[in-house]
Short mmCIF file of C-alpha atoms and ligand atoms in Angstrom, two decimals:
data_model
loop_
_atom_site.label_atom_id
_atom_site.label_comp_id
_atom_site.label_asym_id
_atom_site.label_seq_id
_atom_site.Cartn_x
_atom_site.Cartn_y
_atom_site.Cartn_z
CA MET A 1 3.92 7.29 6.55
CA LYS A 2 5.55 7.61 3.13
CA ILE A 3 8.33 5.25 2.09
CA GLU A 4 10.20 6.31 -0.99
CA PHE A 5 13.06 4.92 -3.01
CA VAL A 6 15.64 7.49 -4.08
CA GLU A 7 18.36 6.80 -6.62
CA LYS A 8 21.13 8.29 -4.53
CA ARG A 9 23.66 7.08 -2.05
CA VAL A 10 22.76 7.38 1.65
CA ALA A 11 25.24 10.20 2.23
CA ASP A 12 23.66 12.26 -0.53
CA LEU A 13 20.15 12.01 0.90
CA GLU A 14 18.55 14.76 2.96
CA ALA A 15 16.83 13.50 6.12
CA ASP A 16 16.59 14.32 9.82
CA VAL A 17 18.10 11.02 10.92
CA GLU A 18 19.89 8.01 9.44
CA ILE A 19 18.99 4.46 10.45
CA ILE A 20 21.98 2.12 10.51
CA PHE A 21 21.74 -1.61 11.11
CA VAL A 22 24.56 -3.27 13.01
CA ILE A 23 24.59 -6.77 11.58
CA ASP A 24 25.61 -9.72 13.79
CA LYS A 25 27.12 -7.35 16.38
CA ARG A 26 29.79 -6.39 13.84
CA LEU A 27 30.80 -2.91 14.92
CA ASP A 28 33.76 -3.12 12.53
CA HIS A 29 31.58 -2.91 9.43
CA ARG A 30 32.42 0.01 7.16
CA TRP A 31 29.00 1.64 7.61
CA VAL A 32 29.30 1.77 11.42
CA GLN A 33 31.04 5.14 11.56
CA ASP A 34 30.73 5.73 15.28
CA ARG A 35 32.31 2.54 16.56
CA GLU A 36 34.36 4.13 19.32
CA LEU A 37 31.52 6.20 20.68
CA LEU A 38 29.14 3.24 20.51
CA GLU A 39 31.59 1.08 22.42
CA ARG A 40 32.04 3.76 25.04
CA LEU A 41 28.27 3.91 25.42
CA GLY A 42 28.19 0.14 25.93
CA PHE A 43 26.29 -0.57 22.71
CA LYS A 44 26.86 -4.16 21.65
CA GLY A 45 24.57 -4.40 18.64
CA GLU A 46 22.42 -7.16 20.14
CA VAL A 47 19.16 -7.70 18.27
CA GLU A 48 16.57 -5.06 19.19
CA GLU A 49 19.24 -2.99 20.94
CA THR A 50 19.23 0.64 19.82
CA CYS A 51 21.49 3.64 20.25
CA LEU A 52 20.48 7.11 19.13
CA LEU A 53 23.22 9.67 18.58
CA PRO A 54 21.18 12.86 18.17
CA GLU A 55 24.11 15.20 17.61
CA ARG A 56 25.31 12.99 14.75
CA GLY A 57 21.82 12.33 13.42
CA ARG A 58 22.26 8.56 13.53
CA LEU A 59 20.23 5.74 15.02
CA TYR A 60 21.99 2.38 15.36
CA VAL A 61 19.91 -0.77 15.62
CA GLY A 62 21.19 -4.29 16.26
CA ALA A 63 19.99 -6.74 13.60
CA LYS A 64 20.65 -9.96 11.71
CA LEU A 65 20.44 -10.55 8.00
CA ASP A 66 17.34 -12.66 8.14
CA HIS A 67 14.16 -11.26 6.64
CA ASP A 68 12.13 -11.46 9.83
CA GLU A 69 14.99 -10.02 11.88
CA ILE A 70 15.04 -7.10 9.42
CA ARG A 71 11.29 -6.58 10.02
CA ILE A 72 11.86 -6.57 13.76
CA ALA A 73 14.81 -4.17 13.50
CA ALA A 74 12.89 -1.81 11.21
CA ALA A 75 9.98 -1.79 13.65
CA LYS A 76 12.36 -1.14 16.52
CA ALA A 77 13.91 1.79 14.64
CA VAL A 78 10.57 3.39 13.85
CA ARG A 79 9.32 2.94 17.41
CA THR A 80 12.48 4.40 18.87
CA LEU A 81 11.96 7.50 16.76
CA LYS A 82 8.35 7.89 17.92
CA LYS A 83 8.77 10.57 20.55
CA LYS A 84 11.91 12.15 19.18
CA GLY A 85 10.41 14.66 16.79
CA TYR A 86 12.22 13.55 13.63
CA ARG A 87 10.08 13.94 10.52
CA SER A 88 12.20 12.04 8.04
CA ALA A 89 14.70 9.19 8.10
CA LYS A 90 17.01 7.58 5.55
CA VAL A 91 18.38 4.10 5.27
CA GLY A 92 20.53 1.99 2.95
CA VAL A 93 19.86 -1.56 1.80
CA TYR A 94 21.24 -4.67 3.42
CA ILE A 95 21.09 -7.75 1.27
CA GLU A 96 21.03 -11.25 2.64
CA ASN A 97 20.53 -13.33 -0.47
CA CYS A 98 17.86 -11.41 -2.31
CA PRO A 99 17.65 -7.59 -2.31
CA ILE A 100 13.91 -7.69 -2.86
CA THR A 101 13.22 -9.82 0.23
CA ASN A 102 15.09 -7.44 2.49
CA ILE A 103 13.62 -4.26 1.04
CA LYS A 104 10.15 -5.75 1.47
CA ALA A 105 10.97 -6.85 4.99
CA PHE A 106 12.22 -3.40 5.92
CA VAL A 107 9.09 -1.70 4.58
CA GLU A 108 6.73 -4.18 6.24
CA GLY A 109 8.56 -3.94 9.56
CA ALA A 110 8.56 -0.14 9.50
CA LEU A 111 4.84 0.13 8.71
CA LEU A 112 3.75 -2.68 11.02
CA GLY A 113 5.93 -1.35 13.83
CA ARG A 114 4.60 2.16 13.50
CA TYR A 115 0.96 1.12 13.96
CA SER A 116 -0.90 1.82 17.19
CA PHE A 117 -4.58 1.85 18.00
CA ASP A 118 -5.30 5.35 19.31
CA ARG A 119 -8.60 6.30 17.70
CA TYR A 120 -10.28 6.43 21.12
CA ARG A 121 -7.62 8.46 22.91
CA SER A 122 -8.32 12.14 23.45
CA LYS A 123 -4.63 12.80 23.95
CA ARG A 124 -2.80 11.05 21.15
CA GLU A 125 0.93 10.71 20.95
CA GLU A 126 1.43 11.73 17.32
CA HIS A 127 4.17 9.86 15.53
CA SER A 128 6.38 12.58 14.09
CA LEU A 129 8.06 10.33 11.51
CA LYS A 130 6.28 10.89 8.21
CA GLU A 131 8.80 9.79 5.62
CA ILE A 132 11.52 7.21 5.13
CA PHE A 133 13.88 7.38 2.15
CA ILE A 134 15.49 4.16 1.01
CA ALA A 135 18.77 4.85 -0.78
CA HIS A 136 20.06 3.05 -3.85
CA GLU A 137 23.06 1.75 -1.98
CA GLU A 138 23.74 -1.77 -0.87
CA TYR A 139 26.27 -1.97 1.89
CA SER A 140 28.24 -4.93 0.62
CA GLY A 141 28.25 -3.53 -2.89
CA LYS A 142 25.63 -5.83 -4.43
CA GLU A 143 23.55 -4.61 -7.34
CA PHE A 144 19.81 -4.23 -7.70
CA THR A 145 17.62 -2.18 -10.00
CA ALA A 146 15.56 0.82 -9.00
CA GLU A 147 12.60 -0.75 -10.74
CA ASN A 148 12.77 -3.86 -8.59
CA ALA A 149 13.19 -1.77 -5.47
CA ARG A 150 10.16 0.38 -6.25
CA LYS A 151 8.07 -2.66 -7.07
CA SER A 152 8.98 -4.36 -3.79
CA ILE A 153 8.28 -1.25 -1.78
CA GLY A 154 4.84 -0.93 -3.39
CA GLU A 155 3.96 -4.54 -2.72
CA ALA A 156 5.15 -4.46 0.87
CA GLN A 157 3.15 -1.28 1.47
CA LYS A 158 -0.04 -2.92 0.22
CA VAL A 159 0.46 -5.95 2.43
CA ALA A 160 1.38 -3.94 5.53
CA GLN A 161 -1.45 -1.46 5.02
CA THR A 162 -3.90 -4.34 4.79
CA VAL A 163 -2.51 -5.91 7.96
CA ASN A 164 -2.96 -2.56 9.71
CA PHE A 165 -6.50 -2.31 8.37
CA VAL A 166 -7.27 -5.76 9.83
CA ARG A 167 -5.68 -4.72 13.14
CA GLU A 168 -7.78 -1.57 13.27
CA LEU A 169 -11.00 -3.54 12.67
CA VAL A 170 -10.18 -6.16 15.29
CA ASN A 171 -9.18 -3.50 17.84
CA THR A 172 -12.43 -1.61 17.34
CA PRO A 173 -14.57 -2.37 20.37
CA PRO A 174 -17.73 -4.49 20.32
CA ASN A 175 -19.98 -1.52 21.06
CA GLU A 176 -18.96 -0.19 17.68
CA ILE A 177 -18.53 -3.34 15.60
CA TYR A 178 -21.31 -5.94 15.67
CA PRO A 179 -22.37 -8.18 12.78
CA GLU A 180 -24.43 -5.57 10.94
CA ARG A 181 -21.61 -3.00 11.21
CA LEU A 182 -19.05 -5.52 10.01
CA ALA A 183 -21.27 -6.13 6.99
CA GLN A 184 -21.50 -2.38 6.32
CA ILE A 185 -17.74 -2.01 6.57
CA ALA A 186 -17.25 -4.96 4.21
CA GLN A 187 -19.63 -3.34 1.75
CA GLU A 188 -17.79 -0.02 1.95
CA GLU A 189 -14.46 -1.73 1.36
CA ALA A 190 -15.93 -3.73 -1.52
CA GLU A 191 -17.10 -0.52 -3.15
CA ARG A 192 -13.77 1.14 -2.60
CA TYR A 193 -11.75 -1.66 -4.16
CA GLY A 194 -14.22 -2.92 -6.73
CA LEU A 195 -15.12 -6.24 -5.13
CA GLU A 196 -18.46 -7.99 -5.14
CA CYS A 197 -20.19 -8.14 -1.77
CA GLN A 198 -23.31 -9.95 -0.74
CA VAL A 199 -24.74 -9.92 2.78
CA LEU A 200 -27.16 -12.49 4.17
CA THR A 201 -29.49 -11.12 6.83
CA GLU A 202 -31.19 -13.11 9.56
CA GLU A 203 -34.17 -13.97 7.36
CA GLU A 204 -31.93 -15.13 4.54
CA LEU A 205 -29.86 -17.24 6.91
CA ALA A 206 -33.07 -18.91 8.06
CA ARG A 207 -34.09 -19.54 4.46
CA GLU A 208 -30.68 -21.13 3.83
CA GLY A 209 -31.24 -23.49 6.78
CA MET A 210 -28.36 -22.07 8.80
CA GLU A 211 -29.71 -22.88 12.23
CA ALA A 212 -26.31 -23.12 13.87
CA ILE A 213 -25.15 -19.52 13.28
CA LEU A 214 -28.67 -18.31 14.12
CA ALA A 215 -28.65 -20.22 17.42
CA VAL A 216 -25.31 -18.71 18.43
CA GLY A 217 -26.48 -15.17 17.67
CA ARG A 218 -30.03 -15.43 18.97
CA ALA A 219 -29.58 -13.88 22.43
CA SER A 220 -27.94 -10.78 21.04
CA VAL A 221 -29.86 -7.71 19.90
CA HIS A 222 -27.33 -7.65 17.07
CA LYS A 223 -28.36 -10.44 14.71
CA PRO A 224 -25.94 -12.59 12.68
CA ARG A 225 -24.81 -11.92 9.15
CA VAL A 226 -22.91 -13.94 6.59
CA ILE A 227 -20.84 -11.72 4.32
CA HIS A 228 -19.53 -12.93 0.96
CA LEU A 229 -16.87 -10.91 -0.86
CA THR A 230 -15.44 -11.84 -4.25
CA TYR A 231 -12.42 -10.72 -6.22
CA ARG A 232 -12.63 -11.88 -9.84
CA PRO A 233 -9.56 -11.24 -12.01
CA ASP A 234 -9.56 -12.08 -15.72
CA ASN A 235 -8.47 -15.66 -16.45
CA PRO A 236 -7.98 -16.75 -12.83
CA LYS A 237 -5.60 -19.67 -12.32
CA ALA A 238 -7.73 -21.06 -9.49
CA LYS A 239 -10.63 -20.37 -7.12
CA VAL A 240 -9.70 -20.03 -3.49
CA VAL A 241 -12.20 -19.67 -0.66
CA PHE A 242 -11.45 -18.16 2.75
CA VAL A 243 -13.90 -18.58 5.61
CA GLY A 244 -13.46 -16.47 8.75
CA LYS A 245 -14.86 -16.78 12.26
CA GLY A 246 -16.45 -13.42 13.03
CA LEU A 247 -17.62 -13.43 16.63
CA THR A 248 -17.83 -9.69 17.20
CA TYR A 249 -18.07 -10.66 20.86
CA ASP A 250 -17.77 -13.98 22.64
CA SER A 251 -19.11 -13.82 26.20
CA GLY A 252 -19.32 -17.62 26.18
CA GLY A 253 -23.12 -17.47 26.18
CA LEU A 254 -24.87 -19.43 28.96
CA SER A 255 -21.62 -21.37 29.45
CA LEU A 256 -20.43 -17.93 30.50
CA LYS A 257 -16.74 -17.11 30.47
CA PRO A 258 -15.16 -15.98 33.75
CA SER A 259 -14.62 -12.19 33.62
CA ASP A 260 -10.86 -12.51 33.25
CA TYR A 261 -11.29 -14.63 30.14
CA MET A 262 -14.01 -12.45 28.65
CA VAL A 263 -11.89 -9.33 28.26
CA THR A 264 -10.19 -9.29 24.86
CA MET A 265 -13.02 -11.34 23.31
CA LYS A 266 -13.70 -8.51 20.88
CA SER A 267 -10.78 -10.22 19.13
CA ASP A 268 -12.94 -13.26 18.38
CA LYS A 269 -13.75 -11.65 15.03
CA SER A 270 -10.09 -11.81 13.96
CA GLY A 271 -10.53 -14.67 11.48
CA ALA A 272 -13.30 -12.84 9.65
CA CYS A 273 -11.32 -9.59 9.58
CA THR A 274 -8.31 -11.45 8.18
CA ALA A 275 -10.50 -13.11 5.53
CA LEU A 276 -11.74 -9.64 4.59
CA GLY A 277 -8.14 -8.43 4.45
CA VAL A 278 -7.08 -11.32 2.21
CA VAL A 279 -9.64 -10.56 -0.50
CA ILE A 280 -8.68 -6.86 -0.38
CA ALA A 281 -4.95 -7.66 -0.57
CA ALA A 282 -5.51 -10.09 -3.47
CA LYS A 283 -7.27 -7.34 -5.38
CA ARG A 284 -4.72 -4.65 -4.54
CA LEU A 285 -1.85 -6.92 -5.56
CA GLY A 286 -3.71 -8.06 -8.67
CA LEU A 287 -3.13 -11.74 -7.88
CA PRO A 288 -4.22 -14.11 -10.67
CA VAL A 289 -6.66 -16.07 -8.47
CA GLU A 290 -10.36 -15.72 -7.87
CA VAL A 291 -10.75 -15.14 -4.13
CA HIS A 292 -13.96 -15.61 -2.19
CA SER A 293 -14.10 -14.58 1.46
CA PHE A 294 -17.02 -15.67 3.62
CA LEU A 295 -17.35 -13.99 7.00
CA GLY A 296 -19.58 -15.68 9.59
CA ALA A 297 -20.55 -12.84 11.91
CA ALA A 298 -22.46 -13.26 15.17
CA GLU A 299 -22.39 -12.12 18.79
CA ASN A 300 -22.43 -14.81 21.50
CA MET A 301 -24.46 -13.40 24.40
CA VAL A 302 -26.74 -14.42 27.26
CA GLY A 303 -30.46 -13.71 27.54
CA GLY A 304 -33.88 -15.26 27.81
CA ASP A 305 -33.64 -16.34 24.20
CA ALA A 306 -30.13 -17.71 24.40
CA TYR A 307 -29.25 -21.11 22.94
CA LYS A 308 -28.51 -23.61 25.62
CA PRO A 309 -26.35 -26.55 26.54
CA ASP A 310 -28.61 -29.53 25.66
CA ASP A 311 -30.09 -27.87 22.57
CA ILE A 312 -29.87 -29.96 19.43
CA ILE A 313 -29.55 -27.86 16.30
CA ARG A 314 -29.42 -28.73 12.63
CA ALA A 315 -26.65 -27.23 10.51
CA LYS A 316 -27.05 -26.28 6.87
CA ASN A 317 -25.84 -29.67 5.60
CA GLY A 318 -28.51 -31.44 7.68
CA LYS A 319 -26.19 -32.75 10.39
CA THR A 320 -27.56 -32.44 13.93
CA ILE A 321 -25.34 -31.02 16.65
CA GLU A 322 -25.78 -31.54 20.38
CA VAL A 323 -24.77 -28.32 22.11
CA ARG A 324 -22.96 -29.21 25.30
CA ASN A 325 -21.12 -25.94 25.74
CA THR A 326 -22.29 -22.62 24.30
CA ASP A 327 -18.73 -21.27 24.47
CA ALA A 328 -17.72 -23.67 21.69
CA GLU A 329 -19.68 -21.38 19.36
CA GLY A 330 -17.05 -20.63 16.72
CA ARG A 331 -17.30 -24.13 15.25
CA LEU A 332 -21.09 -23.75 14.99
CA VAL A 333 -20.82 -20.48 13.11
CA LEU A 334 -18.11 -21.96 10.89
CA ALA A 335 -20.11 -25.16 10.26
CA ASP A 336 -22.89 -23.24 8.55
CA THR A 337 -20.58 -20.74 6.86
CA LEU A 338 -18.36 -23.53 5.48
CA CYS A 339 -21.43 -25.34 4.07
CA TYR A 340 -22.69 -22.14 2.50
CA ALA A 341 -19.29 -21.32 0.99
CA GLN A 342 -18.95 -24.76 -0.61
CA GLU A 343 -22.44 -24.49 -2.05
CA LYS A 344 -21.73 -21.03 -3.47
CA VAL A 345 -18.37 -21.99 -4.98
CA PRO A 346 -18.92 -25.61 -6.05
CA ASP A 347 -15.75 -25.75 -8.17
CA LEU A 348 -13.35 -24.36 -5.59
CA ASP A 349 -9.68 -25.39 -5.65
CA TYR A 350 -8.89 -24.60 -2.01
CA ILE A 351 -10.85 -23.71 1.08
CA VAL A 352 -9.05 -22.17 4.06
CA ASP A 353 -10.80 -21.33 7.31
CA ILE A 354 -9.27 -18.91 9.79
CA ALA A 355 -10.48 -18.69 13.37
CA THR A 356 -9.64 -17.79 16.94
CA LEU A 357 -11.10 -21.18 17.68
CA THR A 358 -9.59 -22.71 20.82
CA GLY A 359 -7.72 -21.83 23.98
CA ALA A 360 -6.25 -25.32 23.61
CA CYS A 361 -4.29 -24.20 20.57
CA VAL A 362 -2.69 -21.45 22.65
CA VAL A 363 -1.87 -23.94 25.40
CA GLY A 364 -0.33 -26.33 22.89
CA LEU A 365 1.65 -24.01 20.64
CA GLY A 366 2.07 -20.86 22.73
CA GLU A 367 0.86 -17.36 22.02
CA TYR A 368 2.97 -16.76 18.94
CA THR A 369 2.07 -19.63 16.67
CA ILE A 370 -0.77 -20.40 14.27
CA GLY A 371 -2.11 -23.97 14.38
CA VAL A 372 -2.42 -25.62 10.98
CA MET A 373 -4.76 -28.60 10.60
CA GLY A 374 -6.25 -30.55 7.74
CA GLU A 375 -6.37 -33.76 5.74
CA SER A 376 -3.75 -32.92 3.11
CA GLU A 377 -0.10 -33.19 4.13
CA GLU A 378 0.87 -31.46 0.91
CA LEU A 379 -1.39 -28.45 1.47
CA LYS A 380 -0.36 -28.13 5.11
CA GLY A 381 3.27 -28.28 4.01
CA LYS A 382 2.75 -25.45 1.57
CA ILE A 383 1.00 -23.37 4.23
CA LEU A 384 3.92 -23.93 6.61
CA ASP A 385 6.39 -22.90 3.88
CA ALA A 386 4.37 -19.77 3.19
CA ALA A 387 4.29 -18.97 6.90
CA ARG A 388 8.07 -19.21 7.09
CA ALA A 389 8.51 -16.99 4.05
CA SER A 390 6.05 -14.42 5.40
CA GLY A 391 7.55 -14.15 8.89
CA GLU A 392 4.51 -15.65 10.60
CA LEU A 393 4.90 -18.60 12.95
CA ALA A 394 2.90 -21.73 12.25
CA ALA A 395 2.98 -25.40 13.22
CA GLN A 396 0.81 -28.33 12.28
CA LEU A 397 -1.26 -30.36 14.71
CA PRO A 398 -1.97 -33.91 13.51
CA PHE A 399 -5.27 -35.77 13.22
CA ASN A 400 -5.39 -39.46 14.08
CA ARG A 401 -7.90 -42.30 14.03
CA TYR A 402 -8.80 -42.05 17.74
CA LEU A 403 -9.63 -38.37 18.15
CA PRO A 404 -12.86 -38.23 16.07
CA LYS A 405 -14.50 -40.64 18.55
CA LEU A 406 -14.31 -37.95 21.23
CA LEU A 407 -16.93 -35.90 19.38
CA GLU A 408 -19.58 -38.63 19.37
CA SER A 409 -22.98 -37.68 20.72
CA LYS A 410 -25.46 -40.17 22.16
CA GLN A 411 -28.45 -38.26 20.82
CA ALA A 412 -27.35 -36.27 17.78
CA ASP A 413 -24.93 -36.73 14.88
CA ILE A 414 -22.13 -34.95 16.69
CA SER A 415 -21.38 -33.09 19.92
CA ASN A 416 -19.98 -29.56 19.86
CA ILE A 417 -17.34 -30.41 22.44
CA SER A 418 -14.94 -33.25 22.99
CA SER A 419 -15.47 -35.74 25.81
CA SER A 420 -11.78 -35.42 26.69
CA ARG A 421 -9.88 -32.52 28.27
CA TYR A 422 -7.01 -33.06 25.87
CA GLY A 423 -6.36 -32.26 22.23
CA GLY A 424 -9.00 -29.53 22.07
CA ALA A 425 -7.50 -27.68 19.11
CA ILE A 426 -7.53 -30.84 16.99
CA THR A 427 -10.99 -32.01 18.02
CA ALA A 428 -12.33 -28.55 17.12
CA ALA A 429 -10.77 -28.96 13.66
CA LEU A 430 -12.27 -32.46 13.40
CA PHE A 431 -15.65 -30.97 14.19
CA LEU A 432 -15.22 -28.54 11.26
CA LYS A 433 -14.20 -31.44 9.05
CA GLU A 434 -17.72 -32.84 9.41
CA PHE A 435 -18.90 -29.85 7.41
CA ILE A 436 -16.42 -30.19 4.58
CA GLU A 437 -17.75 -32.03 1.54
CA GLU A 438 -15.99 -35.27 0.67
CA LYS A 439 -14.58 -33.86 -2.58
CA ASN A 440 -13.09 -30.89 -0.73
CA LEU A 441 -11.39 -32.77 2.12
CA LYS A 442 -7.92 -32.58 0.59
CA ARG A 443 -8.51 -29.01 -0.54
CA TRP A 444 -9.27 -27.79 2.98
CA VAL A 445 -6.99 -26.39 5.65
CA HIS A 446 -7.88 -24.93 9.05
CA LEU A 447 -5.87 -22.15 10.72
CA ASP A 448 -6.34 -21.63 14.46
CA ILE A 449 -5.10 -18.11 15.24
CA ALA A 450 -6.35 -17.95 18.87
CA GLY A 451 -2.79 -17.35 20.12
CA PRO A 452 -1.25 -14.75 17.84
CA ALA A 453 -4.39 -12.80 16.82
CA TYR A 454 -4.43 -10.55 19.86
CA LEU A 455 -1.66 -9.63 22.27
CA GLU A 456 -1.63 -8.23 25.74
CA LYS A 457 2.13 -7.88 25.52
CA GLU A 458 3.81 -6.63 22.35
CA TRP A 459 6.47 -8.65 20.54
CA GLY A 460 8.51 -8.09 17.42
CA TYR A 461 6.65 -5.72 15.13
CA ASN A 462 3.31 -6.54 16.79
CA PRO A 463 1.94 -3.86 19.09
CA TYR A 464 -0.39 -4.40 22.02
CA GLY A 465 -3.77 -5.61 20.71
CA ALA A 466 -4.64 -7.03 17.32
CA THR A 467 -1.88 -8.31 15.02
CA GLY A 468 -3.66 -9.19 11.77
CA ALA A 469 -2.43 -12.79 12.17
CA GLY A 470 -2.83 -15.05 9.15
CA LEU A 471 -2.96 -12.32 6.55
CA ARG A 472 0.68 -12.29 5.51
CA LEU A 473 0.74 -16.09 5.56
CA ALA A 474 -2.34 -16.30 3.30
CA VAL A 475 -1.10 -13.68 0.84
CA LYS A 476 2.34 -15.28 0.67
CA TRP A 477 0.75 -18.68 0.01
CA LEU A 478 -1.38 -17.26 -2.83
CA GLN A 479 1.70 -15.60 -4.31
CA LYS A 480 3.91 -18.67 -4.06
CA GLU A 481 1.21 -21.00 -5.30
CA PHE A 482 -0.22 -19.01 -8.18
CA LEU A 483 2.00 -16.11 -9.23
CA PHE A 484 4.51 -18.17 -11.18
CA SER A 485 2.50 -21.31 -11.77
CA LYS A 486 0.37 -22.52 -14.61
CA LYS A 487 -3.34 -23.02 -14.39
CA HIS A 488 -4.56 -25.21 -11.55
CA PRO A 489 -4.76 -28.06 -10.80
N1 BES B 1 -13.07 -17.72 21.23
C1 BES B 1 -12.77 -18.83 22.05
C2 BES B 1 -11.35 -19.34 21.89
C3 BES B 1 -10.25 -18.40 22.34
C4 BES B 1 -9.66 -18.57 23.58
C5 BES B 1 -9.77 -17.43 21.50
C6 BES B 1 -8.62 -17.72 23.96
C7 BES B 1 -8.75 -16.59 21.89
C8 BES B 1 -8.16 -16.73 23.11
C9 BES B 1 -13.70 -20.00 21.72
O1 BES B 1 -14.97 -19.66 21.29
C10 BES B 1 -13.87 -20.77 22.98
O2 BES B 1 -14.36 -20.24 23.92
N2 BES B 1 -13.43 -22.02 22.95
C11 BES B 1 -13.51 -22.87 24.07
C12 BES B 1 -13.91 -24.24 23.59
C13 BES B 1 -14.28 -25.19 24.69
C14 BES B 1 -15.55 -24.76 25.35
C15 BES B 1 -14.43 -26.56 24.07
C16 BES B 1 -12.14 -22.92 24.73
O3 BES B 1 -11.14 -22.89 24.03
O4 BES B 1 -12.08 -22.97 25.97
ZN1 ZN B 2 -16.37 -19.32 22.86
ZN1 ZN B 3 -15.12 -17.82 20.30
#
């Protein structure tokens, strides 16, 4: 769908339908021209409430002047128009405090809300809406330049398109995407955008001493891969590493998941797909940071060759791990991938891992919120600020001196599960911490996206299925941290 800025007032624009936001239920605003009719129809202007007046060519949508509410309202508008046959729509600009924020929010909401995964449907419901025109008219008379508007639209498009790319990858079923395919796709994307891409095959993983990821993937006919993508701008202000959990399927392994819990586990590659999206977005936005994304890809299956509870395996950094549950496989894959990433980028400034790591995180924070864990209060704070500014939900879960004890093993350096039923999201993060080098401890942050990565019930501008969780947060953090700053540290 095209989104275009036109230097005209709304009334002077040609389009099939006009989208009008009713802010704070204020039907008395000047731009609400159909107040009487709307009232007769019982339209109150509640958030996400819509009213289409086809004979007048107007769609009213309840909204608030908050950037995430604008995203939600834009998504609602676009979805409402899905089966109505309109090809083009027009809209004015509503400023809260910054015109740019709201234009961006509108564009992101419209593009994110329009997305659906229908590649496998023989009978697709085509979305008729192909074009939205944004007018150079601010409803309360505030000024902004066309140049700024165009720039914001372009940026928002890049971000939203990348989120939709991540969603499409995550939604693609496990019979089509397995580690080798994910590596191929990463290579294709790298070629397309001019990124470096290196793929480690099974043999190379063995040579690197990455027994943990190999153990997890051993029972599958589709062998593990570690994929390393790099975006190198001139004079980067910093080096930032992203590490993503890429379980193209998580059956649980011998600690087999009950059937009800196994469905949707194609989404266990979400972290890796987001990490891939981040390096693409950084390149497309031309961010002044060197970005490395490492994707740990494996398929956790059962079979005669499967790794077992009781196995003791040695990770890349030499630490031995007692496997007590083969369904706690993400942390094993990440252990090796984190070690490899730190070895490859020895002078990194930040290292962020992203993973659908624990059901416990979903229990603790709910399905909408990303769990943020790490050793640096300052870094976690910045991630939470970026989340807020991006419209993603995030909350931090605290470490303490007692929790690490729960990971002690009697026979190896560490156990892959906690001895307690409680605090599972944090103990999983503490397990990862064992694979972070001392000098990187304050540079590291862990994002558990198990809740928001994949939905079985849509909310806001997120459709059923994959959401691309973590991408907007990560991009916003890179922008806030590096776009206007001097060289790091
Ligand atoms: N991929 C799952 C975590 C998950 C659960 C993601 C629900 C998305 C939705 C992970 O590999 C897993 O199975 N974790 C176990 C850990 C346990 C065995 C310590 C879990 O959370 O139950
Ligand atoms: Zn698992
Ligand atoms: Zn998993």
